[in-house]
Short mmCIF file of C-alpha atoms in Angstrom, two decimals:
data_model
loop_
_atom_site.label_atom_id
_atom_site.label_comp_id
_atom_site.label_asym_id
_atom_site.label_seq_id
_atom_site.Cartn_x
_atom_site.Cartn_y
_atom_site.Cartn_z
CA UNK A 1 116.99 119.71 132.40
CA UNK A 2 120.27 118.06 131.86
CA UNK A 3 120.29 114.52 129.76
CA UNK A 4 122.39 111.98 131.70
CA UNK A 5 124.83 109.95 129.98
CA UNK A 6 124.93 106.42 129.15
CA UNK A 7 127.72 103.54 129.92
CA UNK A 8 129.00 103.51 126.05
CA UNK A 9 129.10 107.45 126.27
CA UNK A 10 125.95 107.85 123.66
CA UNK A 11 123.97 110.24 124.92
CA UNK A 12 119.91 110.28 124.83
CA UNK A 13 119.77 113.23 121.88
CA UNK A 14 121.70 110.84 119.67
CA UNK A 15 119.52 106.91 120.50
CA UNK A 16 116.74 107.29 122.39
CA UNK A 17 115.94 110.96 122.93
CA UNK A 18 114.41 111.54 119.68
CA UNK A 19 112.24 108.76 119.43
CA UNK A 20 110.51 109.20 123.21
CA UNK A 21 109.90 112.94 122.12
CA UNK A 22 109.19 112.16 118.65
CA UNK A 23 105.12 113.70 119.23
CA UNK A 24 106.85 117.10 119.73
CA UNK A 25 107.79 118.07 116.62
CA UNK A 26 104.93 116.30 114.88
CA UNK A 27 102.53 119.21 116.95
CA UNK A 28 104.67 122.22 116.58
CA UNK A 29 104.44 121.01 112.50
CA UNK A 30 100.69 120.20 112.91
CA UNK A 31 100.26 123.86 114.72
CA UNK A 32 102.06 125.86 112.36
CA UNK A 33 99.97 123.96 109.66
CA UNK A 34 96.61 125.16 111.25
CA UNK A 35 98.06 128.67 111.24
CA UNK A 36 98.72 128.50 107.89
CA UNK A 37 102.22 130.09 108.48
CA UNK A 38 103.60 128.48 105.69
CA UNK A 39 101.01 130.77 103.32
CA UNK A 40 101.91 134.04 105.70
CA UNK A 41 105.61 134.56 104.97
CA UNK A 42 105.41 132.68 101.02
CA UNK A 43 106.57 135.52 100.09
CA UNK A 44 107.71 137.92 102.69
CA UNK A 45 109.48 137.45 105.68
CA UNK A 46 107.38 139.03 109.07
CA UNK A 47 107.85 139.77 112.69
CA UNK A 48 106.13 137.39 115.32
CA UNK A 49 103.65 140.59 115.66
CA UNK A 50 102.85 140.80 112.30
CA UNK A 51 102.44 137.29 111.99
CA UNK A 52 100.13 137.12 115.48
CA UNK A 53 97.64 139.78 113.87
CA UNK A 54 97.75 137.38 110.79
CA UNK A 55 97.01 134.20 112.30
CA UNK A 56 95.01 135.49 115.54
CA UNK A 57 97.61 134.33 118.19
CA UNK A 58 99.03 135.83 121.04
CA UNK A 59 102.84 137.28 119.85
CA UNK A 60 105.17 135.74 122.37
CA UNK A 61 103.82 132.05 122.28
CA UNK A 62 103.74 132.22 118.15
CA UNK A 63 107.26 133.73 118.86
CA UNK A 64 108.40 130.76 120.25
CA UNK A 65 106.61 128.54 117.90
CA UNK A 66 108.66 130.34 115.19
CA UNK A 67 111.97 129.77 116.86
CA UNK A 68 111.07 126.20 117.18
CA UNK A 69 110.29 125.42 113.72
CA UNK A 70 113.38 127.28 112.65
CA UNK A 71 115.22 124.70 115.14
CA UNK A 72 114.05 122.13 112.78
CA UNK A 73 114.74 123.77 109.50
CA UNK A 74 111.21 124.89 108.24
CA UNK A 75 111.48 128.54 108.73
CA UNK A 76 114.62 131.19 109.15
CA UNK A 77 115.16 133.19 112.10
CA UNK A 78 116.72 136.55 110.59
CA UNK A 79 119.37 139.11 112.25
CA UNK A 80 116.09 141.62 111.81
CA UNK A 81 114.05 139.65 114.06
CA UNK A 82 111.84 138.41 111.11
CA UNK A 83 110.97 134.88 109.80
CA UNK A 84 111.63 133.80 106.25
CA UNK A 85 110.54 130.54 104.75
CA UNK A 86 112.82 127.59 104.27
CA UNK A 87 112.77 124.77 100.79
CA UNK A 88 111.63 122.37 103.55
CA UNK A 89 109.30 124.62 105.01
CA UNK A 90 107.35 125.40 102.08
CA UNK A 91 105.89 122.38 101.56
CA UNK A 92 104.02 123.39 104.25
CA UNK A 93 102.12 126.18 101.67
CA UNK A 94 98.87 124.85 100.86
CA UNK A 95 99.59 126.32 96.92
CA UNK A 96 102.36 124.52 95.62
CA UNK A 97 103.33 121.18 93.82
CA UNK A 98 104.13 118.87 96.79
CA UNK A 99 102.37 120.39 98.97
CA UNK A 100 102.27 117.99 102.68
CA UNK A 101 100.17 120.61 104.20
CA UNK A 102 96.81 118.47 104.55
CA UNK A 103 99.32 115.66 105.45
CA UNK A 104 100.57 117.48 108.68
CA UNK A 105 96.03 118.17 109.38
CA UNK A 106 95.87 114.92 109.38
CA UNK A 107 98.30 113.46 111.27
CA UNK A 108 98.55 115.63 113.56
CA UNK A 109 94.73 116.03 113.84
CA UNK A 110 92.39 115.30 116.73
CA UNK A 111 91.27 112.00 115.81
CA UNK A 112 94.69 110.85 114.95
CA UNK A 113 95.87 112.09 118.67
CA UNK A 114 92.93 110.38 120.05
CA UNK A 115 93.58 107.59 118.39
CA UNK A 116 97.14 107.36 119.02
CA UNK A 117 96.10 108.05 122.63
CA UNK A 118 95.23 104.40 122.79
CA UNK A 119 97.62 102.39 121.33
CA UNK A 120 98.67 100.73 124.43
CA UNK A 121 94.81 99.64 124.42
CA UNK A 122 95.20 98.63 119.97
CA UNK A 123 98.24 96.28 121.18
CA UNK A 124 96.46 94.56 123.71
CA UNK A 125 93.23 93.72 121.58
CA UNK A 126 93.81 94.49 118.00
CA UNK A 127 91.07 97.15 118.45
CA UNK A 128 91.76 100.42 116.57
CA UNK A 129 92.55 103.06 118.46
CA UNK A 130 89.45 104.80 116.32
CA UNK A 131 87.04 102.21 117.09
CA UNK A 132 87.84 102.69 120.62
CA UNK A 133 87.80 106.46 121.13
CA UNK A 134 84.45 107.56 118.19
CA UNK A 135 82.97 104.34 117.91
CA UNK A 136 83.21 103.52 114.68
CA UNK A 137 85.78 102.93 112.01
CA UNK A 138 87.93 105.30 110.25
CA UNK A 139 85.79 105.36 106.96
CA UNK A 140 82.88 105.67 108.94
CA UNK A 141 84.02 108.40 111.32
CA UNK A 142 85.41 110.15 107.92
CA UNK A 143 81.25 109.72 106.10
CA UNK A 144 79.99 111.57 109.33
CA UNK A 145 82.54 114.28 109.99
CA UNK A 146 82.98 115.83 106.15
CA UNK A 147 85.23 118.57 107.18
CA UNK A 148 87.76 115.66 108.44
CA UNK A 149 87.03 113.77 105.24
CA UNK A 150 88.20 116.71 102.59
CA UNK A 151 91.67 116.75 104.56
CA UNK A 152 91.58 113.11 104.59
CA UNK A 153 91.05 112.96 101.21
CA UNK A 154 93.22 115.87 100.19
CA UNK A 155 96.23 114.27 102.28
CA UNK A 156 96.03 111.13 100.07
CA UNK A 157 96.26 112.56 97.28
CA UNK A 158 99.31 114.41 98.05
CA UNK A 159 100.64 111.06 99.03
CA UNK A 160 99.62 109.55 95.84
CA UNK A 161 101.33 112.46 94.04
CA UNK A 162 104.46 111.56 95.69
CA UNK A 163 104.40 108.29 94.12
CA UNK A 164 102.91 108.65 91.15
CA UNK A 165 106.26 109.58 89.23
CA UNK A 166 107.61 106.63 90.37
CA UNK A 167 105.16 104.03 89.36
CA UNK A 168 104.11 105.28 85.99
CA UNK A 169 108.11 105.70 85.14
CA UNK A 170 109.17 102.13 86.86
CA UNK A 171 105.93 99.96 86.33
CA UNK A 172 104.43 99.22 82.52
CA UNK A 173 100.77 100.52 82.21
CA UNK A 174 100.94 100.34 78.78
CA UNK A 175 99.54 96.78 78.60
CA UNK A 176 96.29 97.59 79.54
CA UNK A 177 93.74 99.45 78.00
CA UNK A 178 91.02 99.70 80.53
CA UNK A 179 92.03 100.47 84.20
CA UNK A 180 89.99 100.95 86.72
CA UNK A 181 91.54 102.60 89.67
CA UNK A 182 89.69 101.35 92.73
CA UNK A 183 89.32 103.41 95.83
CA UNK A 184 90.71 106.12 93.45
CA UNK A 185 89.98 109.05 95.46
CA UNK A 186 90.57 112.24 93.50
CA UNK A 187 92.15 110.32 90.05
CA UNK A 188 95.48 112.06 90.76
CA UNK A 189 96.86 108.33 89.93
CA UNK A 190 94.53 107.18 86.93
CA UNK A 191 95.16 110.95 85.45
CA UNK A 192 99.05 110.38 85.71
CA UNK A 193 98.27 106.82 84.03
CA UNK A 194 96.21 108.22 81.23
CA UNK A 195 98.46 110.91 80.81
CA UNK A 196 101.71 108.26 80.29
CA UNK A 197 99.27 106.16 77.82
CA UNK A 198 97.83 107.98 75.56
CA UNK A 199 95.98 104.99 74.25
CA UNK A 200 94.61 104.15 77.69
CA UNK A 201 91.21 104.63 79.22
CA UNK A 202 90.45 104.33 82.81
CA UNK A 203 88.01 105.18 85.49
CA UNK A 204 87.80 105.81 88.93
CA UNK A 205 85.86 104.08 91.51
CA UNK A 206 85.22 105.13 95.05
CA UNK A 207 82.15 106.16 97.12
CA UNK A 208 80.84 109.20 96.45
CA UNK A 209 82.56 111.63 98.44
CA UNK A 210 85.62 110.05 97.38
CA UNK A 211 85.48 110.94 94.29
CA UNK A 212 83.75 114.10 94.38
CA UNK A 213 86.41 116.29 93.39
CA UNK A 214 87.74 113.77 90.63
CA UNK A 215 85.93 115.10 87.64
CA UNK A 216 87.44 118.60 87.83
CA UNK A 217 90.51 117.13 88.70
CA UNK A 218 90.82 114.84 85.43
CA UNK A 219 89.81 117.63 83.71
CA UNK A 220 92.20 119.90 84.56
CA UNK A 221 94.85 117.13 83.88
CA UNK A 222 93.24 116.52 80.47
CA UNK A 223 92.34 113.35 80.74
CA UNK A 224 88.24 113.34 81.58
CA UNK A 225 87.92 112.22 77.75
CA UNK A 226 89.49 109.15 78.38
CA UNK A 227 88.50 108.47 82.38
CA UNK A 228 84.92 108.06 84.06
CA UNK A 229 83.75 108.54 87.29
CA UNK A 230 81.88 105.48 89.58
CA UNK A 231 80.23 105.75 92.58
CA UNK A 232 80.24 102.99 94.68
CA UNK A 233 81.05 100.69 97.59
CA UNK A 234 84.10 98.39 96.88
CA UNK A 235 82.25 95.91 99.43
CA UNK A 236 79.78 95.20 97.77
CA UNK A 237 81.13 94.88 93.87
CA UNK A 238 83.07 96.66 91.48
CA UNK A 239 83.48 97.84 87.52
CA UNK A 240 83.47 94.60 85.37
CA UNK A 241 86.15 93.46 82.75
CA UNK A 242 88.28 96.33 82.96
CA UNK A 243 92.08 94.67 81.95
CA UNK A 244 93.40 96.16 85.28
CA UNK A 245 92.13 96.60 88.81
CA UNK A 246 94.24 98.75 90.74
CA UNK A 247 94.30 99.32 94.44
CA UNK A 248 96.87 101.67 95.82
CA UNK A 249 96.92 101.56 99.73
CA UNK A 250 93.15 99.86 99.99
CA UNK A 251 93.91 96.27 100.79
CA UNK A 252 96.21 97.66 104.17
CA UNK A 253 93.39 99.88 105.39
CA UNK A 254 91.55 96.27 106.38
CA UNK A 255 91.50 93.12 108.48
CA UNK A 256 91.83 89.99 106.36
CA UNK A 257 88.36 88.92 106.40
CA UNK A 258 87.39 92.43 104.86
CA UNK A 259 90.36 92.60 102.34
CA UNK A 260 90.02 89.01 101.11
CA UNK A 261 85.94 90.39 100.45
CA UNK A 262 87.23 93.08 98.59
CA UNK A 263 89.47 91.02 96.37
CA UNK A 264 86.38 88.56 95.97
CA UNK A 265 84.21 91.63 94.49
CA UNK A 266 87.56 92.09 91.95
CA UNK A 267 87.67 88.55 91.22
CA UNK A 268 84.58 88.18 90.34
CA UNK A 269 84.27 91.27 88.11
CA UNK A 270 87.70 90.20 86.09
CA UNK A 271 87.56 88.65 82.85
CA UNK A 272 89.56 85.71 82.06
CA UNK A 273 92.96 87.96 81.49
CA UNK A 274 92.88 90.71 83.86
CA UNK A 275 95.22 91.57 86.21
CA UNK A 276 94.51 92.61 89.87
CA UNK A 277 97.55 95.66 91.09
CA UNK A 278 97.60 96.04 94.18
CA UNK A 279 100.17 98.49 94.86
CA UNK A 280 101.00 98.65 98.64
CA UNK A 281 104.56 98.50 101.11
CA UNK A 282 105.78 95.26 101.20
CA UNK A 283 106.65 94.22 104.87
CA UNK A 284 110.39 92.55 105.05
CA UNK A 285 110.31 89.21 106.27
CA UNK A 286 113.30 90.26 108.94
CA UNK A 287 112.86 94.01 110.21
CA UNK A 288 116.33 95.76 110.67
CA UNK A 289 116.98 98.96 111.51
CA UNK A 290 117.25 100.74 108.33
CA UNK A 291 115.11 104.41 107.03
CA UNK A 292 112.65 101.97 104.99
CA UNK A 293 112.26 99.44 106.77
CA UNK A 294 111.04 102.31 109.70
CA UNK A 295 108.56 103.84 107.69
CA UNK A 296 107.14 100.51 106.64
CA UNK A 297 106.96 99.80 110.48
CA UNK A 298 105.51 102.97 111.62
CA UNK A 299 102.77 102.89 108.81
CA UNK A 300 102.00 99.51 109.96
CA UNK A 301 101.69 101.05 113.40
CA UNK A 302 99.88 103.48 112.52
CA UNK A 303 97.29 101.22 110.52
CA UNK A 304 97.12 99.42 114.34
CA UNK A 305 96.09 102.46 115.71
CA UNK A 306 93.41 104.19 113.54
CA UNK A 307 91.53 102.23 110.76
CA UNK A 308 92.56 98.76 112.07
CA UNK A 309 94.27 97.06 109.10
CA UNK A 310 97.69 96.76 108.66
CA UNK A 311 100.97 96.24 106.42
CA UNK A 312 101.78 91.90 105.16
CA UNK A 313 104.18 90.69 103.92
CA UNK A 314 104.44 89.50 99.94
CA UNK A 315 103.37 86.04 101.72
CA UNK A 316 100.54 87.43 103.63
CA UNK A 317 99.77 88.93 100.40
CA UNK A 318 99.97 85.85 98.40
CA UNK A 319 97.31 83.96 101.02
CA UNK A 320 94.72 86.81 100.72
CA UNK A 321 95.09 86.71 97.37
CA UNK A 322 94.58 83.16 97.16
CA UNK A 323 92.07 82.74 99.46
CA UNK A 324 89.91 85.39 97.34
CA UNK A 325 90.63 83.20 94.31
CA UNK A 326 93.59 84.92 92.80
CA UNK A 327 96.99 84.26 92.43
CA UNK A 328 100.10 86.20 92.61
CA UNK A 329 102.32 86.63 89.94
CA UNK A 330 104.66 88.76 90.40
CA UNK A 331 105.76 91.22 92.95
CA UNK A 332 107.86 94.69 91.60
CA UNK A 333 109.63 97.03 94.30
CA UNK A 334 109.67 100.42 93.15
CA UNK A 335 112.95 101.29 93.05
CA UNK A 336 114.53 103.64 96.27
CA UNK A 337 111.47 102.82 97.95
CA UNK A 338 108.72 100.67 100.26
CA UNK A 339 106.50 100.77 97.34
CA UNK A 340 105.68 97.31 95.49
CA UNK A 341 103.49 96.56 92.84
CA UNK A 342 101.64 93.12 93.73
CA UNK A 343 100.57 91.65 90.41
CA UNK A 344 98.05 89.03 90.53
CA UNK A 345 95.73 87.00 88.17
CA UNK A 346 92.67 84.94 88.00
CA UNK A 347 92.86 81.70 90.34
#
């Protein structure tokens, strides 16, 4: 199929072309997750047939899968017919530092394509995309499917590890001494706190199959001394007079009405100095077309399409945060990055 040319002499493959057949890479990267390729040639390069006995494919269509990840730099087609792994395409490996394997599950899951399905339907209404295909919301889907919910989990916690470095190098911990980390998942943040301030102690609060794998995890980091574990349901209240609250990507899973309760539940467990973080992208009051502003648009998209909250501005911030009785003090952009840390203090 030939690509036609435009009037300025652009063609498709360098404006538009890309971006309508953007899904197509995303599921030849979610496929050759769910193969596990990544694992089969760590450390050896293999034939297609060796690698279709492996992963329990047919040879010529894993072939061509092969040839098209090596068209966009994740493996290596060699002169001996074999395919070697790329530095790109090992973060693939579900073993290694970095790791965006459970990343690539999740996006390019079934519930995300289902969900994404019906984002012509989430722009008309404001419905997710979730809601409308299961049902139910994304945390709720996640409670009944737990298979879904330990790649959920796992993937945000490879996003938090990509982060992490950044935030505890850039933002100053060390003027707290009790954290809690709210909706804090495995503790791969509060562990990376602890770890930075040695003085510190922290905990981490989520429901409980949120933070089912955090006590091994803590401990492996050294930390579990220093950090607890609390079940519970932000909701419906959380810790008391800890010196910091932190919330890293919560408050943008949820509508207004539902963040402004959660902040309530933080407000009302502060003491008279504590400090609420919420550490979140920070929507630009003027989009323009630059590599952070996209990804701060496309995660706002994609918060349109499957749990139904979305990404505010530092204003939209500052009226949640003052209709739930707080008030913001202070807002810190991480630096190369979407990342802010919202600071904010009793009303």
């Amino acid at each position: 199929m030939s690509v036609p040319e435009s009037n300025s002499g652009a063609t498709p493959s360098t404006t538009l072309w890309p971006l309508i057949t953007g899904y197509m890479p995303a599921r030849v990267v979610h496929v050759a997750a769910e193969l596990g390729i990544a694992d089969l040639i760590a450390t050896e390069a293999k034939t297609a047939d060796t690698l279709a006995r492996e992963a329990n494919t047919a040879p010529a269509p894993l072939r061509r899968l092969l040839r098209a990840l090596a068209s966009i730099g994740l493996v290596e087609e060699l002169d001996s017919g074999q395919f070697s792994l790329t530095a790109a395409g090992s973060q693939l490996r579900s073993d290694v530092p970095g790791s965006m394997r459970n990343v690539a599950l999740m996006f390019g899951g079934e519930r995300a394509w289902k969900s994404w399905g019906e984002f012509l339907h989430s722009v008309r209404t404001g419905e997710s995309g979730t809601r409308r295909v299961y049902g139910v919301g994304t945390f709720e889907y996640l409670a009944a499917n737990p298979d879904e919910a330990v790649i959920f989990n796992a993937a945000m916690a490879e996003n938090t590890r990509r982060v992490t470095e950044l935030l505890v190098s850039t933002y100053d911990f060390s003027q707290f001494q009790n954290m809690v980390d709210i909706g804090g998942g495995n503790g791969t943040l509060m562990a990376a706190i602890l770890a930075a301030n040695a003085g510190a102690r922290g905990a981490v609060f989520d429901l409980p199959s949120g933070i089912a794998q955090a006590p091994q995890y803590l401990a492996d980091a050294g930390v579990a001394t220093r950090c607890e574990t609390i079940a519970g349901d932000f909701f419906r209240s959380v810790p008391e007079a800890a010196d910091a609250y932190i919330l890293k990507y919560v408050i943008h899973d949820w509508d207004d009405a539902q963040s402004v309760e959660i902040l309530s539940n933080c407000r009302k467990a502060m003491h008279q100095t504590s400090k609420v973080l919420l550490i979140e992208r920070v929507m630009p009051e003027r989009m323009v077309a630059t590599p952070i502003h996209q990804r701060i648009a496309m995660a706002d998209m994609n918060m349109l399409a499957m749990p139904g909250g979305q990404e505010r501005t530092e204003q939209e911030y500052r009226k949640l945060l003052e209709t739930a009785g707080l008030t913001l003090e202070r807002t810190t952009p991480m630096p190369g990055s979407e990342i802010c840390v919202i600071e904010a203090k009793r009303g």
